[in-house]
Tab-separated table of C-alpha atoms and ligand atoms in Angstrom:
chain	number	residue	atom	x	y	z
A	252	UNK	CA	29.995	115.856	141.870
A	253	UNK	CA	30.379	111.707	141.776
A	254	UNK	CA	31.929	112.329	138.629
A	255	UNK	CA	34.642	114.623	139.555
A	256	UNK	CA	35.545	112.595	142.603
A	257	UNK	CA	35.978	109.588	140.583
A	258	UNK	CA	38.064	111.488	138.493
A	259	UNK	CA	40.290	112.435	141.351
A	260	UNK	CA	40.394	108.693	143.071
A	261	UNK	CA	40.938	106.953	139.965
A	262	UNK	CA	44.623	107.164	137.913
A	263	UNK	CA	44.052	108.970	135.060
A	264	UNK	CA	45.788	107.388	132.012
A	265	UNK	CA	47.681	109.562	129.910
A	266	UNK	CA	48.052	107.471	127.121
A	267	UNK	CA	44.969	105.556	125.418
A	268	UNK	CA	45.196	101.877	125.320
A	269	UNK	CA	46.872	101.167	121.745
A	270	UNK	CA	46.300	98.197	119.394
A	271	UNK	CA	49.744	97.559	118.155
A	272	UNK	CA	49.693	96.648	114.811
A	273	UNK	CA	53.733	96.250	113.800
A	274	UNK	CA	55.316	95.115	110.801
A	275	UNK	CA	58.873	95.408	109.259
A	276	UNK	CA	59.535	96.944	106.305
A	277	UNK	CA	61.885	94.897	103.691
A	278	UNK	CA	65.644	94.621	104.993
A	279	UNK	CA	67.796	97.239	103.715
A	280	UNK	CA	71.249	95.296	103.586
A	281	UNK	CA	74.662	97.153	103.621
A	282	UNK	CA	77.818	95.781	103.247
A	283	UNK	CA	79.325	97.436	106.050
A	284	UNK	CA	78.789	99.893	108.476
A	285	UNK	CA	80.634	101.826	111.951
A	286	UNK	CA	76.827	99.870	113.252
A	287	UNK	CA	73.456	99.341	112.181
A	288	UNK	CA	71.753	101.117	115.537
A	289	UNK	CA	74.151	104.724	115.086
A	290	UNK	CA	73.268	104.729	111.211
A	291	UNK	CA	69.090	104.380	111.944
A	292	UNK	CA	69.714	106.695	114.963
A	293	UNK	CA	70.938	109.704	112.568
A	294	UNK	CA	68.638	108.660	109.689
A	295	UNK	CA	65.547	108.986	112.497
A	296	UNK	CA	67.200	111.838	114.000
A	297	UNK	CA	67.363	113.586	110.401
A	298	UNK	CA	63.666	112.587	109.407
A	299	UNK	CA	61.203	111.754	112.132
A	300	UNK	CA	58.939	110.283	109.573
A	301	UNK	CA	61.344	107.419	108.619
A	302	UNK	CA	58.883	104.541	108.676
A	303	UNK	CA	57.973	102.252	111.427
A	304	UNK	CA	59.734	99.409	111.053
A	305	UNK	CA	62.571	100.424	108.934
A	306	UNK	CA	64.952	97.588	109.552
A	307	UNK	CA	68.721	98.107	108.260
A	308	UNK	CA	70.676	94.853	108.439
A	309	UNK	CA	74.968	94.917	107.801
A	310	UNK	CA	77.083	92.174	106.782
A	311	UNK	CA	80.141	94.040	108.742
A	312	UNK	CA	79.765	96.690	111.509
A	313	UNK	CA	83.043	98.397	112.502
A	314	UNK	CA	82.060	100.376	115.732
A	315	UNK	CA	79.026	97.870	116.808
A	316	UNK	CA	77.907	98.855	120.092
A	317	UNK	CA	76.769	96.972	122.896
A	318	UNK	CA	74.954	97.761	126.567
A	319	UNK	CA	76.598	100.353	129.125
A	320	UNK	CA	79.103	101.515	126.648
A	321	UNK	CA	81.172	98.166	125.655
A	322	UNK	CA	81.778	96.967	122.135
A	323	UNK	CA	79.630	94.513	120.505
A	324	UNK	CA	82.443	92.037	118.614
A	325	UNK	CA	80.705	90.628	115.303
A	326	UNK	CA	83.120	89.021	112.393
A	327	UNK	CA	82.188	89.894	109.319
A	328	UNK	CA	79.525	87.753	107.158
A	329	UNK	CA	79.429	85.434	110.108
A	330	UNK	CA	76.564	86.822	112.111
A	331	UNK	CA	73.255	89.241	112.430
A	332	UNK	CA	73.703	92.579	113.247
A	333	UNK	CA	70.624	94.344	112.366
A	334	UNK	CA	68.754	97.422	113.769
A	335	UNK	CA	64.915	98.555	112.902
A	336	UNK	CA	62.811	101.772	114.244
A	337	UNK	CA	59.982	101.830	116.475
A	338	UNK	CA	57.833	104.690	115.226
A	339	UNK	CA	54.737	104.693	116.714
A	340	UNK	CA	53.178	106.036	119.955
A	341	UNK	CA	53.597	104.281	123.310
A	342	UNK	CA	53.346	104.902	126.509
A	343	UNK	CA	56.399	105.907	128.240
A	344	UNK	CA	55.993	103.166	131.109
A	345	UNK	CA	55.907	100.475	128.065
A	346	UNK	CA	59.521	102.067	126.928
A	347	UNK	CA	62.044	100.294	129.238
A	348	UNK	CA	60.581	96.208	128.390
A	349	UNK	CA	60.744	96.629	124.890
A	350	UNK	CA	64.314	94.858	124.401
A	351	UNK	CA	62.498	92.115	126.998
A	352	UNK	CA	59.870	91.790	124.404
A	353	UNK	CA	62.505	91.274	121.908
A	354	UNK	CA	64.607	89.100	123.814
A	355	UNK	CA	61.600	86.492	123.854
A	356	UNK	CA	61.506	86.611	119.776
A	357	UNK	CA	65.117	85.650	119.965
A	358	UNK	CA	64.468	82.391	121.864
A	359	UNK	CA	61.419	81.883	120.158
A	360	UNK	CA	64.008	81.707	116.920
A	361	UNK	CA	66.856	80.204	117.771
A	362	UNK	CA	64.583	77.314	120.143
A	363	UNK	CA	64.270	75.194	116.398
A	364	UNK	CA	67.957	74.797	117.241
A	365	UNK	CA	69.277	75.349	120.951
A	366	UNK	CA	67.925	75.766	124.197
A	367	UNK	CA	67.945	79.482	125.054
A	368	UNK	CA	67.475	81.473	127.998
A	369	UNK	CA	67.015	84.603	129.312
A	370	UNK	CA	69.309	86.483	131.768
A	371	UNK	CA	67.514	89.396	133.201
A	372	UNK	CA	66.951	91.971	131.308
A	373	UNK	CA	67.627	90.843	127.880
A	374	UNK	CA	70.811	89.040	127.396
A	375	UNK	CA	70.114	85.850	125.664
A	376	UNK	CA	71.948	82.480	126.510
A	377	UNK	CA	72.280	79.103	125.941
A	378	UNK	CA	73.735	77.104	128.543
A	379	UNK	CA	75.745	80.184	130.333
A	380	UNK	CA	77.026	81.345	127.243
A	381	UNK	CA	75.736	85.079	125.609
A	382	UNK	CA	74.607	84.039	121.952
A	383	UNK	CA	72.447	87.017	121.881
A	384	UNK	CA	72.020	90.880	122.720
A	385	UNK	CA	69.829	93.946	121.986
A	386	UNK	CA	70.324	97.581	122.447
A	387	UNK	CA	67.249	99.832	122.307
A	388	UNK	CA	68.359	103.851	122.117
A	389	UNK	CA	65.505	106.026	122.461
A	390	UNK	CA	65.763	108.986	119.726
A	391	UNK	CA	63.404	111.376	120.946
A	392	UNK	CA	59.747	112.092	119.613
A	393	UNK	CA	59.152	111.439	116.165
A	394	UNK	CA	55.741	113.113	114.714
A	395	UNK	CA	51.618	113.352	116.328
A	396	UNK	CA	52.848	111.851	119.472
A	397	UNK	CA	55.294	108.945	118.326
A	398	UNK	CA	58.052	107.614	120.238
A	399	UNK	CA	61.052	107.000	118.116
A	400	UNK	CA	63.191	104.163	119.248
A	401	UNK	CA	66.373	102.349	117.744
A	402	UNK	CA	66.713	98.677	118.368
A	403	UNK	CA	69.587	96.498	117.496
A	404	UNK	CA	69.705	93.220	117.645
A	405	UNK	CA	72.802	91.028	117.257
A	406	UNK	CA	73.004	87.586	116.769
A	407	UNK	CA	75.939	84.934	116.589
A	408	UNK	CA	74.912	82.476	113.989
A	409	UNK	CA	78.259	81.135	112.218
A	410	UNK	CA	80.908	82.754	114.549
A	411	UNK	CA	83.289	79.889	115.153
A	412	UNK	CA	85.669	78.684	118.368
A	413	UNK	CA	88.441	81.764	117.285
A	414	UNK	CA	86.043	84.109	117.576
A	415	UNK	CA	84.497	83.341	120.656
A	416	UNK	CA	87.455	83.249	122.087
A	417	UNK	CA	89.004	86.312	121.499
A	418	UNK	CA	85.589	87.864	123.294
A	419	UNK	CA	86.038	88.787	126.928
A	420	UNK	CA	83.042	87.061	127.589
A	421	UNK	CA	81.688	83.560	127.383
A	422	UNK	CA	79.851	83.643	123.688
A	423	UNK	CA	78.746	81.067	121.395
A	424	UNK	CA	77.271	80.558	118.545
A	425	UNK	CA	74.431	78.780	116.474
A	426	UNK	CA	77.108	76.758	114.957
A	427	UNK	CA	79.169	76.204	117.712
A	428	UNK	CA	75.669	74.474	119.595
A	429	UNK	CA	74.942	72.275	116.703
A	430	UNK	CA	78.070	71.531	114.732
A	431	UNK	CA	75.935	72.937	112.003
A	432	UNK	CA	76.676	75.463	108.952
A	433	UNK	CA	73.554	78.554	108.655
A	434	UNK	CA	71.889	80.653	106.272
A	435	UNK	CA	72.555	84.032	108.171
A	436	UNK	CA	70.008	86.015	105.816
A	437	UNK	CA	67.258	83.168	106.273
A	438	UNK	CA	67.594	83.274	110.021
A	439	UNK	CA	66.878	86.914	110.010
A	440	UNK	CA	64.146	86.648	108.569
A	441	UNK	CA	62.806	83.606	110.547
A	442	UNK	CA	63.822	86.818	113.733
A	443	UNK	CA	61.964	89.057	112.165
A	444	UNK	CA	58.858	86.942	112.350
A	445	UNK	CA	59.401	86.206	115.320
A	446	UNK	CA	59.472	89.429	116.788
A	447	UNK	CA	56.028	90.490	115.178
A	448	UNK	CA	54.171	89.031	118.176
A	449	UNK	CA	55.862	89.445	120.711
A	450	UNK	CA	56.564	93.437	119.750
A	451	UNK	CA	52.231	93.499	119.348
A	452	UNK	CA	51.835	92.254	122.837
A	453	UNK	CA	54.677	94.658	124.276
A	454	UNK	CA	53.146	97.849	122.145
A	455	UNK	CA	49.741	97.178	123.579
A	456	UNK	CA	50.302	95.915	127.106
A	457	UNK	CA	53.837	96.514	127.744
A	458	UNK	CA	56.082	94.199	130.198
A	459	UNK	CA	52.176	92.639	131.249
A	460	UNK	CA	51.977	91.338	127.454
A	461	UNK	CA	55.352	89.474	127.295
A	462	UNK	CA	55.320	88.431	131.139
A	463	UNK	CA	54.222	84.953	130.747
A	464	UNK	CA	56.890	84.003	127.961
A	465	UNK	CA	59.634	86.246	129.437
A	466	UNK	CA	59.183	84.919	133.460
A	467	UNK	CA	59.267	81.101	131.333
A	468	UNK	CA	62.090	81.835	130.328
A	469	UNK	CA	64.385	83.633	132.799
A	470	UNK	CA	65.260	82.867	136.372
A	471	UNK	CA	62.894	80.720	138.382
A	472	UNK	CA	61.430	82.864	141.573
A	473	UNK	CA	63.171	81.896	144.310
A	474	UNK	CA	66.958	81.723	142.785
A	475	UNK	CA	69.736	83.234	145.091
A	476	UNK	CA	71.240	86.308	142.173
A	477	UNK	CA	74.119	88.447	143.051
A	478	UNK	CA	72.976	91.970	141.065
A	479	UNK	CA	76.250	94.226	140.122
A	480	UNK	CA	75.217	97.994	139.362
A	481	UNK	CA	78.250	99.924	138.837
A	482	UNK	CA	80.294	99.652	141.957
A	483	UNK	CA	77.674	98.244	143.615
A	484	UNK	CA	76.750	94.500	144.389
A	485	UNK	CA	73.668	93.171	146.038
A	486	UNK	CA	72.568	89.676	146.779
A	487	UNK	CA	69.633	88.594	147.577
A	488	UNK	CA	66.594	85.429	146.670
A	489	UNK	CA	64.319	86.547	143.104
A	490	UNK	CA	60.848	87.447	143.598
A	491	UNK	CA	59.755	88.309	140.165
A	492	UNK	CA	59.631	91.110	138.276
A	493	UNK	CA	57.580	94.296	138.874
A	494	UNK	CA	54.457	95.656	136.230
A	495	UNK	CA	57.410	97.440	133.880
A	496	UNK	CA	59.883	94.473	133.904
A	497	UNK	CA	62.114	95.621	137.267
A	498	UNK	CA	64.023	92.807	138.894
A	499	UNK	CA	62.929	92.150	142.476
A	500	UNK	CA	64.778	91.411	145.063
A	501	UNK	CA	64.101	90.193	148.589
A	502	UNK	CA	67.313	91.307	151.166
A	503	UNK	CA	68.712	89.202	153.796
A	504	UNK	CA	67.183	92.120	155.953
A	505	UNK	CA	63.838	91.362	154.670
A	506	UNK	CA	63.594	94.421	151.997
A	507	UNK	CA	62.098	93.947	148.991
A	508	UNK	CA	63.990	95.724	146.151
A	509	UNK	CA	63.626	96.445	143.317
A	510	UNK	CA	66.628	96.830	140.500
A	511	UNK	CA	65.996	99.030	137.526
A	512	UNK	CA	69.529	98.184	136.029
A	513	UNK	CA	72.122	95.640	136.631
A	514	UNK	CA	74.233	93.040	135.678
A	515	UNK	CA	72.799	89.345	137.919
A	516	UNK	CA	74.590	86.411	138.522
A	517	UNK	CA	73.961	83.448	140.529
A	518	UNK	CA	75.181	84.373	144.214
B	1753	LIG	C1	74.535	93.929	124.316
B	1753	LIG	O1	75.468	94.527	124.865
B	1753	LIG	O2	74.178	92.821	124.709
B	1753	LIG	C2	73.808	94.567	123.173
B	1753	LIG	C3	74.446	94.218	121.855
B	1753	LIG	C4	73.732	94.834	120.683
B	1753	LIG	C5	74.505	94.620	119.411
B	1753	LIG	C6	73.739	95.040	118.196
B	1753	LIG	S1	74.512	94.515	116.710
B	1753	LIG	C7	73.392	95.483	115.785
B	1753	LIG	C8	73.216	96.779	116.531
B	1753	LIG	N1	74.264	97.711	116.171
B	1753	LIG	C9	75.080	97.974	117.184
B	1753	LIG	O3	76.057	98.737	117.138
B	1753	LIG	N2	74.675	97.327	118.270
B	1753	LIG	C10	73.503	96.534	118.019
């Protein structure tokens, strides 16, 4: 009887707790592709057993894709475009922090060099300039339970003043911060080091094992942000972030929101 009302007051967990233990295959390099995340996306689609942490790196993407549906702009030979697979089980709360968790081994890269940021949920910056952004696409189920997700990374290294111009956004570059001339192929590897950690902490703790490094990184609690979802724009002073990685807002009226999507600014 005690046991089957602790089984009703307590949340059952659908999902056992699950040591993470990621690594990345070698790089498979291509010359060019349309982009690195739609070419692992129909490989994983085709087989589900394509290995975890497949990683498929291009020298020239000529349809890369970015968040909500824009372009991601990438000369070629100038900068890292690279996508690798997430095949392994995890629970389906963990799912939406994963490009957080890779967002954090982006500055832990690029910090040898510049002083990056974070602006919620995963665009990378230095000063208020995008140098970095990731795009996770979940496939579907791979097989005994795994989840299969896409994640592309891309990464301006050598892109120089013409190229950041002729982006509708502010960009920079590695170069462009430090006057300095890189080794594309050796930065990608010092990413993909990077992100061994933090993708561990994420795959067994979700947003709770990346908090700390993510929160040190991103807006301070208290900052006034103006959040723009679709037509819609809220302001309001930062609170934190919620147990999956959700941006929270406290109203003028006193409401505490939270955003599950959204483009911030400062208001
Ligand atoms: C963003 O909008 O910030 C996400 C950009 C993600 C770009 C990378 S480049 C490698 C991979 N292939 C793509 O087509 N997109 C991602």
């Amino acid at each position: 009887m005690i046991a089957a009302m602790r089984s009703i007051a307590q949340p059952v967990r659908r999902f056992p707790i699950i040591r993470s233990n990621f690594r990345f295959q070698p790089v498979e390099w291509h010359d060019s592709l349309p982009s690195t995340n739609t070419f692992l996306v129909e490989r994983a689609k085709l087989d589900p057993a394509t290995p975890h942490g497949t990683v498929v790196a291009a020298r020239a993407q000529t349809a890369g894709r970015g968040r909500q549906q824009r372009a991601w702009v990438a000369a070629p030979n100038e900068n890292i475009t690279v996508s690798f697979l997430w095949n392994a089980p995890v629970a389906p709360e963990f799912v939406p922090s994963m490009a957080q968790a890779i967002s954090v081994g982006i500055c832990e890269t690029i910090e040898a060099y510049v002083v990056p940021t974070i602006k919620w949920p995963n665009d990378v910056l230095v000063g208020r300039k995008k140098i970095g952004g990731i795009l996770c696409e979940r496939v579907g189920e791979g097989l005994d339970g795994c989840a299969l997700i896409v994640a592309g990374i891309g990464l301006n290294v050598n892109m120089g003043r013409e190229g950041a111009d002729a982006i509708d956004q502010p960009v920079t570059s590695l170069a462009l911060e430090t006057g300095g001339a890189f080794v594309t192929d050796a930065v990608l590897l010092q990413l993909l080091d990077a992100l061994v950690a933090p993708l561990n902490a994420w795959g067994s703790q979700g947003f709770a094992g990346i908090r700390d490094t993510y929160a040190g990184r991103s807006a301070a609690v208290g900052t006034p942000l103006r959040i723009r979802d679709g037509d819609k724009h809220t302001m309001g002073i930062f609170q934190g972030y919620s147990e999956q990685g959700a941006l929270v807002l406290r109203l003028d009226s006193g409401e505490e929101r939270v955003f599950y999507s959204g483009d911030i600014s400062g208001a």
